[in-house]
Structures are given as structure tokens and as C-alpha cells.
């Protein structure tokens, strides 16, 4: 399971309707063609959808993922994740605790954002399957993002014996993805570099090339 998860995390595309310059379904289809390995539905922030519209978009995007064999993760909204029977959920430190989330989602994939060793320890103990770490670089996509930490916290986690799957997030592009990979992550998470690209397919391909290059060399 863990090896499979590490593979899934290689190129983890995250998106909501307000991150896209084109129709979200088109963006996701293009990103899949470009080689993403996992998708997270993150309908959040200014201009995001709620209620029925949010659920309908989740269902539509999930169908696209299913057809392509890409696992579908829901950000924050565990109720929605259970309702649509998503493959997993991702929570941050201001959402419910990892323990509560694990209890609700059973064996689904559980990702947790961590920023300190203490948060990492708690998340691991409470059954997180992977960590999201960032922002690695400056980002304007997340309204309440903490200051960029570079790859230092990723290195610190590995130095402290954390072998759990980790993805880096925040300001990641095709150009810097290789450096993030070299810091010890299993993969990178990206919103705007793909969602806001003129060609999401080409953007994903560019990222994938650099990720695989680092991994093999
Ligand atoms: N968490 C930390 S940074 C971030 C999230 C959700 C936003 C990443 O977006 P982008 O556009 O890839 O910088
Ligand atoms: Mg959250």
C-alpha cells in the first residue's frame, strides 16, 4: 500500500473551479493527459462553489478520474468525501484532528498538512498516510499560506526518521520541481502551474519529466 501511495504522489494535481482559467473538467482532462498521478478536489477561497454546485462538480471531476484510473481525494470536506465515496481526504491543522478524520474515513487515504515536528508526530500517531509540506516556495494561490520554508522542513523530517510518504507544495513549477524531489519528497503537489497554464497538458508533462529525471538519476 505504501509503495503504491508513493507512486500516486509523484505528480499530485490539486484544483478547484476558482483556480482554473478554462472549464475545470477540461483542465482536469488535459492534466491527466499530461501525466498527473493523483487528483485533489479543493473547492476553497474567493469565488469557490458551495452546496449543490460544489457537489455536482466533485461528482463530474471524480468521474473523469475514475475513467482514467486516477485516485480522487477531497480537501477538508470529509462529509463530501464520504458522500461521493472518494478515495481519500486531505486535511490541514485548522480542520478536524487527524485522529477524528481517520475514525470517519476508515481505510481511505488520509493526507495531513504539517509544518512542525510536533504536528508531524501527532499526525503520524493518529494514522496519517502521507504529509503535505509547504509552502516550499512563495505562492499566491492559498490566501492564508504561511511564509515559504524552502525545502528545509522536508529535510528535517527525513533527518528525524520520518519515512512516511511526503509531498511538497507551494510555488512548484517545472523548473524547481527537481530541487524539491532532491530534498527527499516522494512527489510534488501543484495547483496554479497546471490549473492556470495555457496548456495544462504541457505543464503537467514538463513537471513529470523533471520529477522522473530526478527520481531516476
Ligand atoms: N498549501 C500550501 S501552499 C498551497 C496549499 C494548498 C497552494 C499551492 O498552490 P500553487 O499554485 O501550486 O503555489
Ligand atoms: Mg484544510
mmCIF file of C-alpha atoms in Angstrom, residues 110-207:
data_model
loop_
_atom_site.group_PDB
_atom_site.id
_atom_site.type_symbol
_atom_site.label_atom_id
_atom_site.label_comp_id
_atom_site.label_asym_id
_atom_site.label_seq_id
_atom_site.Cartn_x
_atom_site.Cartn_y
_atom_site.Cartn_z
ATOM 1 C CA UNK A 110 -5.673 10.363 4.751
ATOM 2 C CA UNK A 111 -3.298 13.234 3.988
ATOM 3 C CA UNK A 112 -2.365 15.844 6.596
ATOM 4 C CA UNK A 113 -0.555 19.177 6.161
ATOM 5 C CA UNK A 114 2.238 19.556 8.734
ATOM 6 C CA UNK A 115 4.614 22.441 9.461
ATOM 7 C CA UNK A 116 6.421 21.427 12.651
ATOM 8 C CA UNK A 117 7.904 18.240 14.099
ATOM 9 C CA UNK A 118 5.208 18.276 16.763
ATOM 10 C CA UNK A 119 2.427 18.383 14.176
ATOM 11 C CA UNK A 120 4.199 15.631 12.244
ATOM 12 C CA UNK A 121 4.446 13.408 15.321
ATOM 13 C CA UNK A 122 0.747 13.839 16.110
ATOM 14 C CA UNK A 123 -0.361 13.278 12.519
ATOM 15 C CA UNK A 124 1.734 10.118 12.209
ATOM 16 C CA UNK A 125 0.452 8.741 15.506
ATOM 17 C CA UNK A 126 -3.129 9.408 14.529
ATOM 18 C CA UNK A 127 -2.816 7.490 11.299
ATOM 19 C CA UNK A 128 -1.932 9.939 8.509
ATOM 20 C CA UNK A 129 -0.948 8.095 5.318
ATOM 21 C CA UNK A 130 1.083 10.981 3.919
ATOM 22 C CA UNK A 131 2.188 14.508 4.791
ATOM 23 C CA UNK A 132 1.772 17.654 2.698
ATOM 24 C CA UNK A 133 4.602 20.092 3.457
ATOM 25 C CA UNK A 134 4.696 23.724 2.402
ATOM 26 C CA UNK A 135 4.597 26.290 1.141
ATOM 27 C CA UNK A 136 8.023 25.334 -0.153
ATOM 28 C CA UNK A 137 8.136 28.460 -2.333
ATOM 29 C CA UNK A 138 6.151 31.676 -2.401
ATOM 30 C CA UNK A 139 2.549 31.178 -3.520
ATOM 31 C CA UNK A 140 -0.407 33.449 -4.084
ATOM 32 C CA UNK A 141 -2.856 30.589 -4.588
ATOM 33 C CA UNK A 142 -3.566 29.892 -0.894
ATOM 34 C CA UNK A 143 -4.949 33.005 0.768
ATOM 35 C CA UNK A 144 -3.733 32.139 4.279
ATOM 36 C CA UNK A 145 -0.451 30.457 3.352
ATOM 37 C CA UNK A 146 2.403 30.618 5.870
ATOM 38 C CA UNK A 147 5.746 32.077 4.737
ATOM 39 C CA UNK A 148 7.696 29.866 2.338
ATOM 40 C CA UNK A 149 10.056 27.486 4.123
ATOM 41 C CA UNK A 150 12.064 26.205 1.185
ATOM 42 C CA UNK A 151 12.937 22.531 1.428
ATOM 43 C CA UNK A 152 14.422 22.803 4.927
ATOM 44 C CA UNK A 153 11.471 21.306 6.807
ATOM 45 C CA UNK A 154 11.296 18.375 4.370
ATOM 46 C CA UNK A 155 14.977 17.635 5.048
ATOM 47 C CA UNK A 156 14.371 17.997 8.789
ATOM 48 C CA UNK A 157 11.548 15.444 8.708
ATOM 49 C CA UNK A 158 13.724 12.905 6.865
ATOM 50 C CA UNK A 159 16.653 13.594 9.219
ATOM 51 C CA UNK A 160 14.360 12.893 12.156
ATOM 52 C CA UNK A 161 13.489 9.472 10.815
ATOM 53 C CA UNK A 162 10.151 10.192 9.137
ATOM 54 C CA UNK A 163 9.916 7.699 6.287
ATOM 55 C CA UNK A 164 6.200 8.378 5.710
ATOM 56 C CA UNK A 165 5.286 9.449 2.139
ATOM 57 C CA UNK A 166 5.678 13.244 1.747
ATOM 58 C CA UNK A 167 4.683 15.716 -0.964
ATOM 59 C CA UNK A 168 5.999 19.255 -1.230
ATOM 60 C CA UNK A 169 3.555 22.044 -2.092
ATOM 61 C CA UNK A 170 3.565 25.761 -2.870
ATOM 62 C CA UNK A 171 5.007 27.644 -5.828
ATOM 63 C CA UNK A 172 6.216 24.482 -7.537
ATOM 64 C CA UNK A 173 6.963 24.710 -11.261
ATOM 65 C CA UNK A 174 8.638 22.502 -13.878
ATOM 66 C CA UNK A 175 11.820 24.446 -13.204
ATOM 67 C CA UNK A 176 12.061 23.913 -9.440
ATOM 68 C CA UNK A 177 10.310 20.503 -9.149
ATOM 69 C CA UNK A 178 13.623 18.649 -9.458
ATOM 70 C CA UNK A 179 15.106 20.512 -6.480
ATOM 71 C CA UNK A 180 12.053 19.662 -4.385
ATOM 72 C CA UNK A 181 12.395 15.986 -5.353
ATOM 73 C CA UNK A 182 16.064 16.042 -4.321
ATOM 74 C CA UNK A 183 15.109 17.152 -0.819
ATOM 75 C CA UNK A 184 13.565 13.746 -0.106
ATOM 76 C CA UNK A 185 9.900 14.018 -1.053
ATOM 77 C CA UNK A 186 8.019 11.292 -2.882
ATOM 78 C CA UNK A 187 6.288 13.766 -5.148
ATOM 79 C CA UNK A 188 5.104 17.317 -5.703
ATOM 80 C CA UNK A 189 1.672 18.912 -5.370
ATOM 81 C CA UNK A 190 0.783 21.658 -7.764
ATOM 82 C CA UNK A 191 -2.171 23.967 -8.267
ATOM 83 C CA UNK A 192 -1.585 27.019 -10.463
ATOM 84 C CA UNK A 193 1.326 25.791 -12.577
ATOM 85 C CA UNK A 194 -1.122 23.335 -14.145
ATOM 86 C CA UNK A 195 -4.579 24.839 -13.480
ATOM 87 C CA UNK A 196 -3.684 28.275 -14.752
ATOM 88 C CA UNK A 197 -1.483 27.188 -17.646
ATOM 89 C CA UNK A 198 -2.425 27.895 -21.212
ATOM 90 C CA UNK A 199 -1.845 24.188 -21.777
ATOM 91 C CA UNK A 200 -2.414 22.171 -18.578
ATOM 92 C CA UNK A 201 -1.276 19.097 -20.515
ATOM 93 C CA UNK A 202 2.096 20.618 -21.424
ATOM 94 C CA UNK A 203 2.532 21.997 -17.911
ATOM 95 C CA UNK A 204 1.938 18.547 -16.400
ATOM 96 C CA UNK A 205 4.287 16.951 -18.936
ATOM 97 C CA UNK A 206 7.019 19.446 -18.077
ATOM 98 C CA UNK A 207 6.675 18.702 -14.376
#
